[in-house]
mmCIF file of N, CA and C in Angstrom:
data_model
loop_
_atom_site.group_PDB
_atom_site.id
_atom_site.type_symbol
_atom_site.label_atom_id
_atom_site.label_comp_id
_atom_site.label_asym_id
_atom_site.label_seq_id
_atom_site.Cartn_x
_atom_site.Cartn_y
_atom_site.Cartn_z
ATOM 1 N N MET A 319 194.248 149.662 11.904
ATOM 2 C CA MET A 319 195.465 151.113 11.704
ATOM 3 C C MET A 319 196.535 150.946 12.164
ATOM 4 N N ARG A 320 197.935 150.792 11.145
ATOM 5 C CA ARG A 320 198.763 150.700 11.777
ATOM 6 C C ARG A 320 199.558 151.663 12.960
ATOM 7 N N ASP A 321 200.667 151.227 13.696
ATOM 8 C CA ASP A 321 200.734 151.762 15.003
ATOM 9 C C ASP A 321 202.186 152.317 14.281
ATOM 10 N N PRO A 322 202.141 154.086 14.044
ATOM 11 C CA PRO A 322 203.690 154.084 13.416
ATOM 12 C C PRO A 322 204.822 154.018 14.885
ATOM 13 N N TRP A 323 204.517 154.119 15.761
ATOM 14 C CA TRP A 323 205.381 154.559 16.859
ATOM 15 C C TRP A 323 206.161 152.138 16.390
ATOM 16 N N SER A 324 205.335 151.823 16.478
ATOM 17 C CA SER A 324 205.763 150.325 16.275
ATOM 18 C C SER A 324 207.132 150.144 14.840
ATOM 19 N N ALA A 325 206.199 151.124 13.809
ATOM 20 C CA ALA A 325 207.164 150.249 12.596
ATOM 21 C C ALA A 325 208.448 151.503 12.952
ATOM 22 N N PHE A 326 208.564 152.300 13.844
ATOM 23 C CA PHE A 326 209.195 153.363 13.947
ATOM 24 C C PHE A 326 210.551 152.783 14.339
ATOM 25 N N LYS A 327 210.147 152.280 15.551
ATOM 26 C CA LYS A 327 211.299 151.255 16.289
ATOM 27 C C LYS A 327 211.412 149.953 15.857
ATOM 28 N N GLN A 328 210.865 149.193 14.995
ATOM 29 C CA GLN A 328 211.498 148.333 13.986
ATOM 30 C C GLN A 328 212.544 148.512 12.856
ATOM 31 N N GLN A 329 212.910 149.466 13.051
ATOM 32 C CA GLN A 329 213.633 149.919 11.647
ATOM 33 C C GLN A 329 215.138 149.510 12.278
ATOM 34 N N PRO A 330 215.629 148.743 11.157
ATOM 35 C CA PRO A 330 217.218 148.392 11.173
ATOM 36 C C PRO A 330 218.202 149.443 11.524
ATOM 37 N N TRP A 331 217.862 150.299 12.779
ATOM 38 C CA TRP A 331 218.719 151.225 13.213
ATOM 39 C C TRP A 331 220.467 150.969 12.953
ATOM 40 N N LEU A 332 220.444 150.016 13.519
ATOM 41 C CA LEU A 332 221.822 149.834 13.887
ATOM 42 C C LEU A 332 222.225 149.344 12.641
ATOM 43 N N PRO A 333 222.220 148.957 11.715
ATOM 44 C CA PRO A 333 222.836 148.937 9.772
ATOM 45 C C PRO A 333 222.516 149.875 9.039
ATOM 46 N N LEU A 334 221.529 150.674 9.685
ATOM 47 C CA LEU A 334 221.291 152.425 9.211
ATOM 48 C C LEU A 334 222.016 153.023 9.564
ATOM 49 N N LEU A 335 222.483 152.634 10.392
ATOM 50 C CA LEU A 335 223.697 153.986 11.374
ATOM 51 C C LEU A 335 225.077 153.224 11.198
ATOM 52 N N GLN A 336 225.021 152.322 10.895
ATOM 53 C CA GLN A 336 226.746 152.160 10.874
ATOM 54 C C GLN A 336 227.416 152.458 9.006
ATOM 55 N N VAL A 337 225.596 152.088 8.379
ATOM 56 C CA VAL A 337 225.700 153.319 6.478
ATOM 57 C C VAL A 337 225.968 154.466 7.093
ATOM 58 N N ALA A 338 225.587 155.176 7.793
ATOM 59 C CA ALA A 338 225.501 157.045 8.122
ATOM 60 C C ALA A 338 226.546 157.128 8.368
ATOM 61 N N GLY A 339 227.574 155.910 9.033
ATOM 62 C CA GLY A 339 228.708 156.652 9.984
ATOM 63 C C GLY A 339 230.213 156.542 8.565
ATOM 64 N N ILE A 340 229.768 155.240 8.130
ATOM 65 C CA ILE A 340 230.773 155.409 6.835
ATOM 66 C C ILE A 340 230.301 156.450 6.254
ATOM 67 N N ASP A 341 229.475 156.622 5.306
ATOM 68 C CA ASP A 341 229.360 157.530 4.334
ATOM 69 C C ASP A 341 229.695 159.321 5.363
ATOM 70 N N THR A 342 229.711 159.329 6.604
ATOM 71 C CA THR A 342 229.851 160.458 7.187
ATOM 72 C C THR A 342 231.266 160.726 6.683
ATOM 73 N N LEU A 343 231.858 159.581 7.329
ATOM 74 C CA LEU A 343 233.681 159.346 7.307
ATOM 75 C C LEU A 343 234.011 159.740 5.706
ATOM 76 N N VAL A 344 233.394 159.299 5.011
ATOM 77 C CA VAL A 344 233.796 159.378 3.631
ATOM 78 C C VAL A 344 233.323 160.393 3.064
ATOM 79 N N ALA A 345 232.657 161.232 3.273
ATOM 80 C CA ALA A 345 232.811 162.565 3.103
ATOM 81 C C ALA A 345 233.245 163.301 3.837
ATOM 82 N N LEU A 346 233.969 163.309 5.231
ATOM 83 C CA LEU A 346 234.704 163.544 5.870
ATOM 84 C C LEU A 346 235.995 163.847 5.200
ATOM 85 N N LEU A 347 236.574 162.956 4.717
ATOM 86 C CA LEU A 347 237.663 162.513 4.527
ATOM 87 C C LEU A 347 238.132 162.837 2.770
ATOM 88 N N LEU A 348 236.776 163.265 1.964
ATOM 89 C CA LEU A 348 236.917 163.723 0.679
ATOM 90 C C LEU A 348 237.284 164.943 0.794
ATOM 91 N N GLU A 349 236.577 165.333 1.747
ATOM 92 C CA GLU A 349 236.633 166.328 1.697
ATOM 93 C C GLU A 349 238.260 167.634 3.112
ATOM 94 N N ILE A 350 238.576 166.534 3.750
ATOM 95 C CA ILE A 350 239.827 167.050 3.639
ATOM 96 C C ILE A 350 241.165 166.737 2.492
ATOM 97 N N LEU A 351 240.861 165.820 1.563
ATOM 98 C CA LEU A 351 241.901 165.377 0.679
ATOM 99 C C LEU A 351 241.548 166.737 0.033
ATOM 100 N N LEU A 352 240.328 167.027 -0.922
ATOM 101 C CA LEU A 352 240.321 168.306 -1.857
ATOM 102 C C LEU A 352 240.614 169.311 -0.750
ATOM 103 N N VAL A 353 240.708 169.811 0.076
ATOM 104 C CA VAL A 353 240.956 171.180 1.286
ATOM 105 C C VAL A 353 242.338 170.759 1.075
ATOM 106 N N ALA A 354 243.019 169.654 0.848
ATOM 107 C CA ALA A 354 245.302 169.630 0.908
ATOM 108 C C ALA A 354 245.484 169.539 -0.296
ATOM 109 N N LEU A 355 244.748 169.184 -1.166
ATOM 110 C CA LEU A 355 244.637 169.113 -2.700
ATOM 111 C C LEU A 355 244.827 170.632 -3.023
ATOM 112 N N TRP A 356 243.687 171.353 -2.828
ATOM 113 C CA TRP A 356 244.128 172.974 -3.058
ATOM 114 C C TRP A 356 245.397 173.759 -2.545
ATOM 115 N N LEU A 357 245.473 173.211 -0.926
ATOM 116 C CA LEU A 357 246.281 174.065 -0.582
ATOM 117 C C LEU A 357 248.348 173.941 -1.045
ATOM 118 N N TYR A 358 248.407 172.165 -0.870
ATOM 119 C CA TYR A 358 249.466 171.610 -1.460
ATOM 120 C C TYR A 358 250.244 171.065 -2.559
ATOM 121 N N VAL A 359 249.030 171.086 -3.546
ATOM 122 C CA VAL A 359 249.307 170.665 -5.240
ATOM 123 C C VAL A 359 249.164 172.430 -6.102
ATOM 124 N N PRO A 360 250.209 172.038 -6.627
ATOM 125 C CA PRO A 360 250.165 173.899 -7.537
ATOM 126 C C PRO A 360 249.305 172.904 -8.945
ATOM 127 N N GLY A 361 248.235 174.010 -9.467
ATOM 128 C CA GLY A 361 247.238 173.845 -9.987
ATOM 129 C C GLY A 361 246.183 173.337 -9.660
ATOM 130 N N VAL A 362 245.844 172.963 -8.707
ATOM 131 C CA VAL A 362 244.231 172.320 -8.349
ATOM 132 C C VAL A 362 243.939 174.041 -8.006
ATOM 133 N N GLY A 363 244.269 174.615 -7.741
ATOM 134 C CA GLY A 363 243.698 175.971 -6.891
ATOM 135 C C GLY A 363 243.041 176.446 -7.916
ATOM 136 N N ALA A 364 243.877 176.519 -9.195
ATOM 137 C CA ALA A 364 243.363 177.470 -10.485
ATOM 138 C C ALA A 364 242.423 176.908 -11.292
ATOM 139 N N ILE A 365 242.491 175.624 -11.041
ATOM 140 C CA ILE A 365 241.069 174.613 -11.374
ATOM 141 C C ILE A 365 240.156 174.677 -10.401
ATOM 142 N N LEU A 366 240.351 174.962 -9.338
ATOM 143 C CA LEU A 366 239.060 174.652 -8.233
ATOM 144 C C LEU A 366 238.338 176.454 -7.859
ATOM 145 N N ASN A 367 239.245 177.251 -7.962
ATOM 146 C CA ASN A 367 238.648 178.473 -7.261
ATOM 147 C C ASN A 367 237.584 179.067 -8.464
ATOM 148 N N PRO A 368 237.100 178.528 -9.770
ATOM 149 C CA PRO A 368 236.239 178.896 -10.491
ATOM 150 C C PRO A 368 234.995 178.541 -9.843
ATOM 151 N N PHE A 369 235.040 177.291 -9.398
ATOM 152 C CA PHE A 369 233.778 177.037 -8.871
ATOM 153 C C PHE A 369 233.289 177.179 -7.737
ATOM 154 N N PHE A 370 234.667 177.472 -6.743
ATOM 155 C CA PHE A 370 233.852 178.445 -5.307
ATOM 156 C C PHE A 370 233.598 179.353 -5.796
ATOM 157 N N SER A 371 234.120 180.346 -6.722
ATOM 158 C CA SER A 371 233.746 181.934 -6.883
ATOM 159 C C SER A 371 232.419 182.572 -8.157
ATOM 160 N N SER A 372 231.845 181.628 -8.603
ATOM 161 C CA SER A 372 231.126 182.036 -9.542
ATOM 162 C C SER A 372 229.857 181.273 -8.897
ATOM 163 N N PRO A 373 228.786 182.371 -9.326
ATOM 164 C CA PRO A 373 227.290 182.231 -8.955
ATOM 165 C C PRO A 373 226.870 180.707 -8.268
ATOM 166 N N LEU A 374 227.359 179.910 -10.073
ATOM 167 C CA LEU A 374 226.904 178.331 -9.498
ATOM 168 C C LEU A 374 227.229 177.736 -8.372
ATOM 169 N N SER A 375 228.706 178.448 -7.649
ATOM 170 C CA SER A 375 229.169 177.330 -6.364
ATOM 171 C C SER A 375 228.121 177.919 -5.128
ATOM 172 N N LEU A 376 226.743 178.253 -5.284
ATOM 173 C CA LEU A 376 225.750 177.995 -4.317
ATOM 174 C C LEU A 376 224.764 176.569 -4.228
ATOM 175 N N LEU A 377 225.268 176.173 -6.037
ATOM 176 C CA LEU A 377 224.410 175.119 -6.020
ATOM 177 C C LEU A 377 225.568 173.606 -5.100
ATOM 178 N N LEU A 378 226.481 174.018 -5.093
ATOM 179 C CA LEU A 378 228.018 172.772 -4.819
ATOM 180 C C LEU A 378 227.524 171.813 -3.589
ATOM 181 N N PRO A 379 226.635 172.575 -2.486
ATOM 182 C CA PRO A 379 226.457 172.308 -0.825
ATOM 183 C C PRO A 379 224.846 171.243 -1.317
ATOM 184 N N PHE A 380 224.588 171.949 -2.222
ATOM 185 C CA PHE A 380 223.318 170.974 -2.836
ATOM 186 C C PHE A 380 223.603 169.653 -3.456
ATOM 187 N N ALA A 381 224.456 169.559 -4.159
ATOM 188 C CA ALA A 381 224.841 168.557 -4.808
ATOM 189 C C ALA A 381 225.777 167.335 -4.302
ATOM 190 N N ALA A 382 227.000 168.346 -3.069
ATOM 191 C CA ALA A 382 227.376 167.137 -2.549
ATOM 192 C C ALA A 382 226.529 166.643 -1.828
ATOM 193 N N THR A 383 225.878 167.028 -0.619
ATOM 194 C CA THR A 383 224.424 166.812 -0.077
ATOM 195 C C THR A 383 223.871 165.921 -0.787
ATOM 196 N N PHE A 384 223.912 165.995 -2.018
ATOM 197 C CA PHE A 384 222.706 164.959 -3.181
ATOM 198 C C PHE A 384 223.427 163.741 -3.088
ATOM 199 N N GLY A 385 225.030 163.665 -3.211
ATOM 200 C CA GLY A 385 225.970 162.419 -3.540
ATOM 201 C C GLY A 385 225.832 162.137 -2.647
ATOM 202 N N PHE A 386 225.629 162.251 -1.203
ATOM 203 C CA PHE A 386 225.812 162.224 0.069
ATOM 204 C C PHE A 386 224.662 160.795 0.796
ATOM 205 N N GLY A 387 223.525 161.126 -0.056
ATOM 206 C CA GLY A 387 222.485 160.650 0.235
ATOM 207 C C GLY A 387 222.324 159.450 -0.947
ATOM 208 N N VAL A 388 222.596 159.650 -2.097
ATOM 209 C CA VAL A 388 223.016 158.735 -3.136
ATOM 210 C C VAL A 388 223.536 157.433 -2.780
ATOM 211 N N LEU A 389 224.840 157.977 -2.170
ATOM 212 C CA LEU A 389 226.116 157.158 -2.109
ATOM 213 C C LEU A 389 225.379 156.263 -0.375
ATOM 214 N N ALA A 390 224.694 156.948 0.363
ATOM 215 C CA ALA A 390 223.857 155.973 1.695
ATOM 216 C C ALA A 390 223.092 154.438 1.035
ATOM 217 N N VAL A 391 222.347 154.916 0.129
ATOM 218 C CA VAL A 391 221.343 153.696 -0.344
ATOM 219 C C VAL A 391 221.848 153.023 -0.907
ATOM 220 N N PHE A 392 223.048 153.496 -1.984
ATOM 221 C CA PHE A 392 224.270 152.778 -2.491
ATOM 222 C C PHE A 392 225.005 151.732 -1.681
ATOM 223 N N LEU A 393 225.102 151.914 -0.434
ATOM 224 C CA LEU A 393 225.765 151.375 1.213
ATOM 225 C C LEU A 393 224.837 150.550 1.431
ATOM 226 N N CYS A 394 223.678 151.029 1.895
ATOM 227 C CA CYS A 394 222.940 149.547 1.895
ATOM 228 C C CYS A 394 222.941 148.408 1.108
ATOM 229 N N GLU A 395 222.663 148.901 0.203
ATOM 230 C CA GLU A 395 222.530 148.273 -1.269
ATOM 231 C C GLU A 395 223.145 146.946 -1.065
ATOM 232 N N ILE A 396 224.653 147.067 -1.080
ATOM 233 C CA ILE A 396 226.023 146.547 -0.943
ATOM 234 C C ILE A 396 226.304 145.879 0.127
ATOM 235 N N ALA A 397 225.476 146.226 1.178
ATOM 236 C CA ALA A 397 226.292 145.776 2.780
ATOM 237 C C ALA A 397 225.989 144.065 2.667
ATOM 238 N N PRO A 398 227.214 144.219 3.805
ATOM 239 C CA PRO A 398 226.921 142.604 3.772
ATOM 240 C C PRO A 398 225.769 141.716 4.300
ATOM 241 N N GLN A 399 225.292 142.254 5.369
ATOM 242 C CA GLN A 399 223.861 142.053 5.965
ATOM 243 C C GLN A 399 222.830 143.030 5.314
ATOM 244 N N ARG A 400 222.104 142.296 4.763
ATOM 245 C CA ARG A 400 221.134 142.277 4.413
ATOM 246 C C ARG A 400 219.893 142.836 4.857
ATOM 247 N N ILE A 401 219.881 144.956 4.176
ATOM 248 C CA ILE A 401 219.480 145.887 5.349
ATOM 249 C C ILE A 401 218.115 146.135 4.291
ATOM 250 N N PRO A 402 216.470 145.485 5.117
ATOM 251 C CA PRO A 402 215.653 146.021 3.913
ATOM 252 C C PRO A 402 214.940 147.451 3.596
ATOM 253 N N LEU A 403 215.636 147.385 2.548
ATOM 254 C CA LEU A 403 214.977 148.938 2.381
ATOM 255 C C LEU A 403 213.162 149.357 1.942
ATOM 256 N N ASN A 404 212.546 150.099 2.575
ATOM 257 C CA ASN A 404 211.417 150.611 2.066
ATOM 258 C C ASN A 404 211.234 151.865 2.688
ATOM 259 N N THR A 405 209.981 152.432 2.083
ATOM 260 C CA THR A 405 209.838 153.662 2.361
ATOM 261 C C THR A 405 210.625 153.685 4.230
ATOM 262 N N GLY A 406 209.703 153.251 4.783
ATOM 263 C CA GLY A 406 210.532 153.564 6.335
ATOM 264 C C GLY A 406 211.406 153.567 6.584
ATOM 265 N N SER A 407 212.504 152.478 6.025
ATOM 266 C CA SER A 407 213.661 152.673 5.927
ATOM 267 C C SER A 407 214.642 153.384 5.437
ATOM 268 N N LEU A 408 213.906 153.795 4.284
ATOM 269 C CA LEU A 408 214.721 155.112 3.570
ATOM 270 C C LEU A 408 214.664 156.415 4.548
ATOM 271 N N TRP A 409 213.205 156.004 5.506
ATOM 272 C CA TRP A 409 213.134 158.002 6.154
ATOM 273 C C TRP A 409 214.021 157.579 7.402
ATOM 274 N N ALA A 410 214.245 156.694 7.931
ATOM 275 C CA ALA A 410 214.886 155.968 8.697
ATOM 276 C C ALA A 410 216.669 156.599 8.365
ATOM 277 N N LEU A 411 217.207 156.644 7.630
ATOM 278 C CA LEU A 411 218.388 156.366 6.639
ATOM 279 C C LEU A 411 218.403 158.008 6.958
ATOM 280 N N VAL A 412 217.387 158.748 6.396
ATOM 281 C CA VAL A 412 217.408 160.278 6.054
ATOM 282 C C VAL A 412 217.879 160.569 7.336
ATOM 283 N N LEU A 413 217.247 160.012 8.833
ATOM 284 C CA LEU A 413 217.085 160.614 10.056
ATOM 285 C C LEU A 413 218.644 160.144 10.542
ATOM 286 N N CYS A 414 219.068 158.756 10.192
ATOM 287 C CA CYS A 414 220.816 158.484 10.368
ATOM 288 C C CYS A 414 221.606 159.688 9.759
ATOM 289 N N LEU A 415 221.668 159.739 8.562
ATOM 290 C CA LEU A 415 222.305 160.781 7.761
ATOM 291 C C LEU A 415 222.522 161.997 8.396
ATOM 292 N N LEU A 416 221.288 162.505 8.527
ATOM 293 C CA LEU A 416 221.171 163.879 9.363
ATOM 294 C C LEU A 416 221.888 164.205 10.386
ATOM 295 N N GLY A 417 222.099 162.860 11.767
ATOM 296 C CA GLY A 417 222.271 162.932 12.928
ATOM 297 C C GLY A 417 224.417 162.788 12.501
ATOM 298 N N GLY A 418 224.418 162.072 11.538
ATOM 299 C CA GLY A 418 225.955 162.341 10.789
ATOM 300 C C GLY A 418 226.589 163.667 10.493
ATOM 301 N N LEU A 419 225.724 164.429 9.367
ATOM 302 C CA LEU A 419 225.554 165.562 9.174
ATOM 303 C C LEU A 419 225.889 166.923 10.228
ATOM 304 N N LEU A 420 225.093 166.650 11.304
ATOM 305 C CA LEU A 420 225.648 167.130 12.681
ATOM 306 C C LEU A 420 226.586 166.892 13.607
ATOM 307 N N LEU A 421 227.210 166.018 13.153
ATOM 308 C CA LEU A 421 228.030 165.556 13.993
ATOM 309 C C LEU A 421 229.166 165.680 13.171
ATOM 310 N N LYS A 422 229.422 166.243 11.710
ATOM 311 C CA LYS A 422 230.297 166.467 10.705
ATOM 312 C C LYS A 422 230.058 168.432 10.614
ATOM 313 N N THR A 423 229.225 168.786 10.783
ATOM 314 C CA THR A 423 229.016 169.932 10.877
ATOM 315 C C THR A 423 230.140 170.934 12.436
ATOM 316 N N SER A 424 229.923 170.255 13.151
ATOM 317 C CA SER A 424 230.555 170.777 14.478
ATOM 318 C C SER A 424 231.786 170.436 14.668
ATOM 319 N N LEU A 425 232.231 170.103 13.427
ATOM 320 C CA LEU A 425 233.961 169.882 13.168
ATOM 321 C C LEU A 425 234.405 170.721 12.795
ATOM 322 N N PRO A 426 235.526 171.661 13.451
ATOM 323 C CA PRO A 426 236.181 172.890 12.988
ATOM 324 C C PRO A 426 237.084 172.819 11.422
ATOM 325 N N LEU A 427 236.713 172.678 10.524
ATOM 326 C CA LEU A 427 236.692 172.301 9.725
ATOM 327 C C LEU A 427 237.181 173.533 8.437
ATOM 328 N N PRO A 428 237.966 174.094 7.552
ATOM 329 C CA PRO A 428 238.303 174.810 7.145
ATOM 330 C C PRO A 428 237.087 175.338 5.528
ATOM 331 N N ILE A 429 236.731 173.903 4.919
ATOM 332 C CA ILE A 429 235.895 173.981 3.915
ATOM 333 C C ILE A 429 234.537 172.993 4.280
ATOM 334 N N GLN A 430 233.560 173.120 4.467
ATOM 335 C CA GLN A 430 232.057 172.182 4.827
ATOM 336 C C GLN A 430 231.682 172.083 3.170
ATOM 337 N N LEU A 431 231.089 171.430 2.617
ATOM 338 C CA LEU A 431 230.633 171.321 1.822
ATOM 339 C C LEU A 431 229.313 170.192 1.797
ATOM 340 N N ILE A 432 229.589 169.546 2.845
ATOM 341 C CA ILE A 432 228.486 168.760 3.382
ATOM 342 C C ILE A 432 228.057 168.777 4.300
ATOM 343 N N GLN A 433 227.276 169.464 4.800
ATOM 344 C CA GLN A 433 226.772 170.121 6.271
ATOM 345 C C GLN A 433 225.007 170.385 6.370
ATOM 346 N N LEU A 434 224.680 170.034 7.380
ATOM 347 C CA LEU A 434 223.500 170.088 8.063
ATOM 348 C C LEU A 434 223.135 172.053 7.844
ATOM 349 N N SER A 435 221.839 172.450 6.536
ATOM 350 C CA SER A 435 221.717 173.303 6.381
ATOM 351 C C SER A 435 220.279 172.760 5.369
ATOM 352 N N HIS A 436 219.780 174.003 5.568
ATOM 353 C CA HIS A 436 218.385 173.945 4.400
ATOM 354 C C HIS A 436 218.545 173.043 3.289
ATOM 355 N N ALA A 437 219.832 173.640 2.336
ATOM 356 C CA ALA A 437 220.016 173.113 1.301
ATOM 357 C C ALA A 437 221.095 171.258 1.419
ATOM 358 N N GLY A 438 221.208 171.598 2.885
ATOM 359 C CA GLY A 438 221.916 170.270 3.141
ATOM 360 C C GLY A 438 221.286 169.313 3.360
ATOM 361 N N PHE A 439 219.686 169.301 4.101
ATOM 362 C CA PHE A 439 218.808 168.791 4.264
ATOM 363 C C PHE A 439 218.041 168.109 2.688
ATOM 364 N N MET A 440 217.537 168.958 2.026
ATOM 365 C CA MET A 440 216.895 169.096 0.726
ATOM 366 C C MET A 440 218.030 167.962 -0.073
ATOM 367 N N GLY A 441 218.758 168.034 -0.207
ATOM 368 C CA GLY A 441 220.061 167.288 -1.032
ATOM 369 C C GLY A 441 220.112 165.787 -0.534
ATOM 370 N N VAL A 442 220.143 165.359 1.362
ATOM 371 C CA VAL A 442 220.138 164.042 1.652
ATOM 372 C C VAL A 442 218.662 163.664 1.312
ATOM 373 N N LEU A 443 217.596 164.742 1.283
ATOM 374 C CA LEU A 443 216.216 164.032 1.608
ATOM 375 C C LEU A 443 215.914 163.757 -0.437
ATOM 376 N N LEU A 444 216.455 164.039 -1.505
ATOM 377 C CA LEU A 444 216.056 163.455 -2.730
ATOM 378 C C LEU A 444 217.217 162.915 -3.635
ATOM 379 N N GLY A 445 218.441 163.157 -2.600
ATOM 380 C CA GLY A 445 219.536 161.803 -3.306
ATOM 381 C C GLY A 445 218.736 160.564 -2.313
ATOM 382 N N VAL A 446 218.474 160.580 -1.542
ATOM 383 C CA VAL A 446 218.058 159.193 -0.760
ATOM 384 C C VAL A 446 217.031 158.911 -1.272
ATOM 385 N N PHE A 447 215.956 159.702 -1.854
ATOM 386 C CA PHE A 447 214.134 158.905 -2.289
ATOM 387 C C PHE A 447 214.646 158.974 -4.004
ATOM 388 N N TRP A 448 215.950 159.931 -4.549
ATOM 389 C CA TRP A 448 215.625 159.640 -6.433
ATOM 390 C C TRP A 448 216.694 157.664 -6.008
ATOM 391 N N LYS A 449 217.580 157.884 -5.437
ATOM 392 C CA LYS A 449 218.891 156.297 -5.863
ATOM 393 C C LYS A 449 217.527 155.684 -5.156
ATOM 394 N N GLY A 450 216.958 155.907 -4.198
ATOM 395 C CA GLY A 450 215.960 154.245 -3.506
ATOM 396 C C GLY A 450 214.707 154.490 -3.483
ATOM 397 N N ARG A 451 214.249 155.222 -5.094
ATOM 398 C CA ARG A 451 212.991 154.714 -5.724
ATOM 399 C C ARG A 451 212.713 152.894 -6.154
ATOM 400 N N PRO A 452 213.260 152.493 -6.379
ATOM 401 C CA PRO A 452 213.236 151.246 -6.519
ATOM 402 C C PRO A 452 211.988 150.704 -5.409
ATOM 403 N N TYR A 453 212.757 151.209 -3.689
ATOM 404 C CA TYR A 453 212.351 150.617 -2.525
ATOM 405 C C TYR A 453 211.031 151.262 -2.143
ATOM 406 N N TRP A 454 210.108 151.892 -3.127
ATOM 407 C CA TRP A 454 209.200 152.984 -2.542
ATOM 408 C C TRP A 454 207.685 152.007 -2.671
ATOM 409 N N PHE A 455 207.583 151.335 -1.470
ATOM 410 C CA PHE A 455 206.309 150.733 -1.333
ATOM 411 C C PHE A 455 205.842 150.443 0.031
#
């Protein structure tokens, strides 16, 4: 019988933490860019307001965190050091991404599309495992 604790300890934690850090930084920069465009570029607010004031705006955090999870798996695939992706490392990546979201959510930003919430957790989980489906073994 396999020991789950030893399998947990043998995950490539440092590369996964690096990927999660880069992914969180990209998300943070994109949100800052979105706010800057909304506030300082004429016409962008008129384009974005319907997205944030419609009933579909409830899906925006889920969609954003889904993309956050997909981007993380993509970064693992193109990483210079080969990260062995399998079901265990995908779960470890989800854990690292949730830690990054916890840090990002604690920042005082005017808008937080990508945040640690129920929708955020489900978005990350589905994004990682949707993009990582070739590695389910």
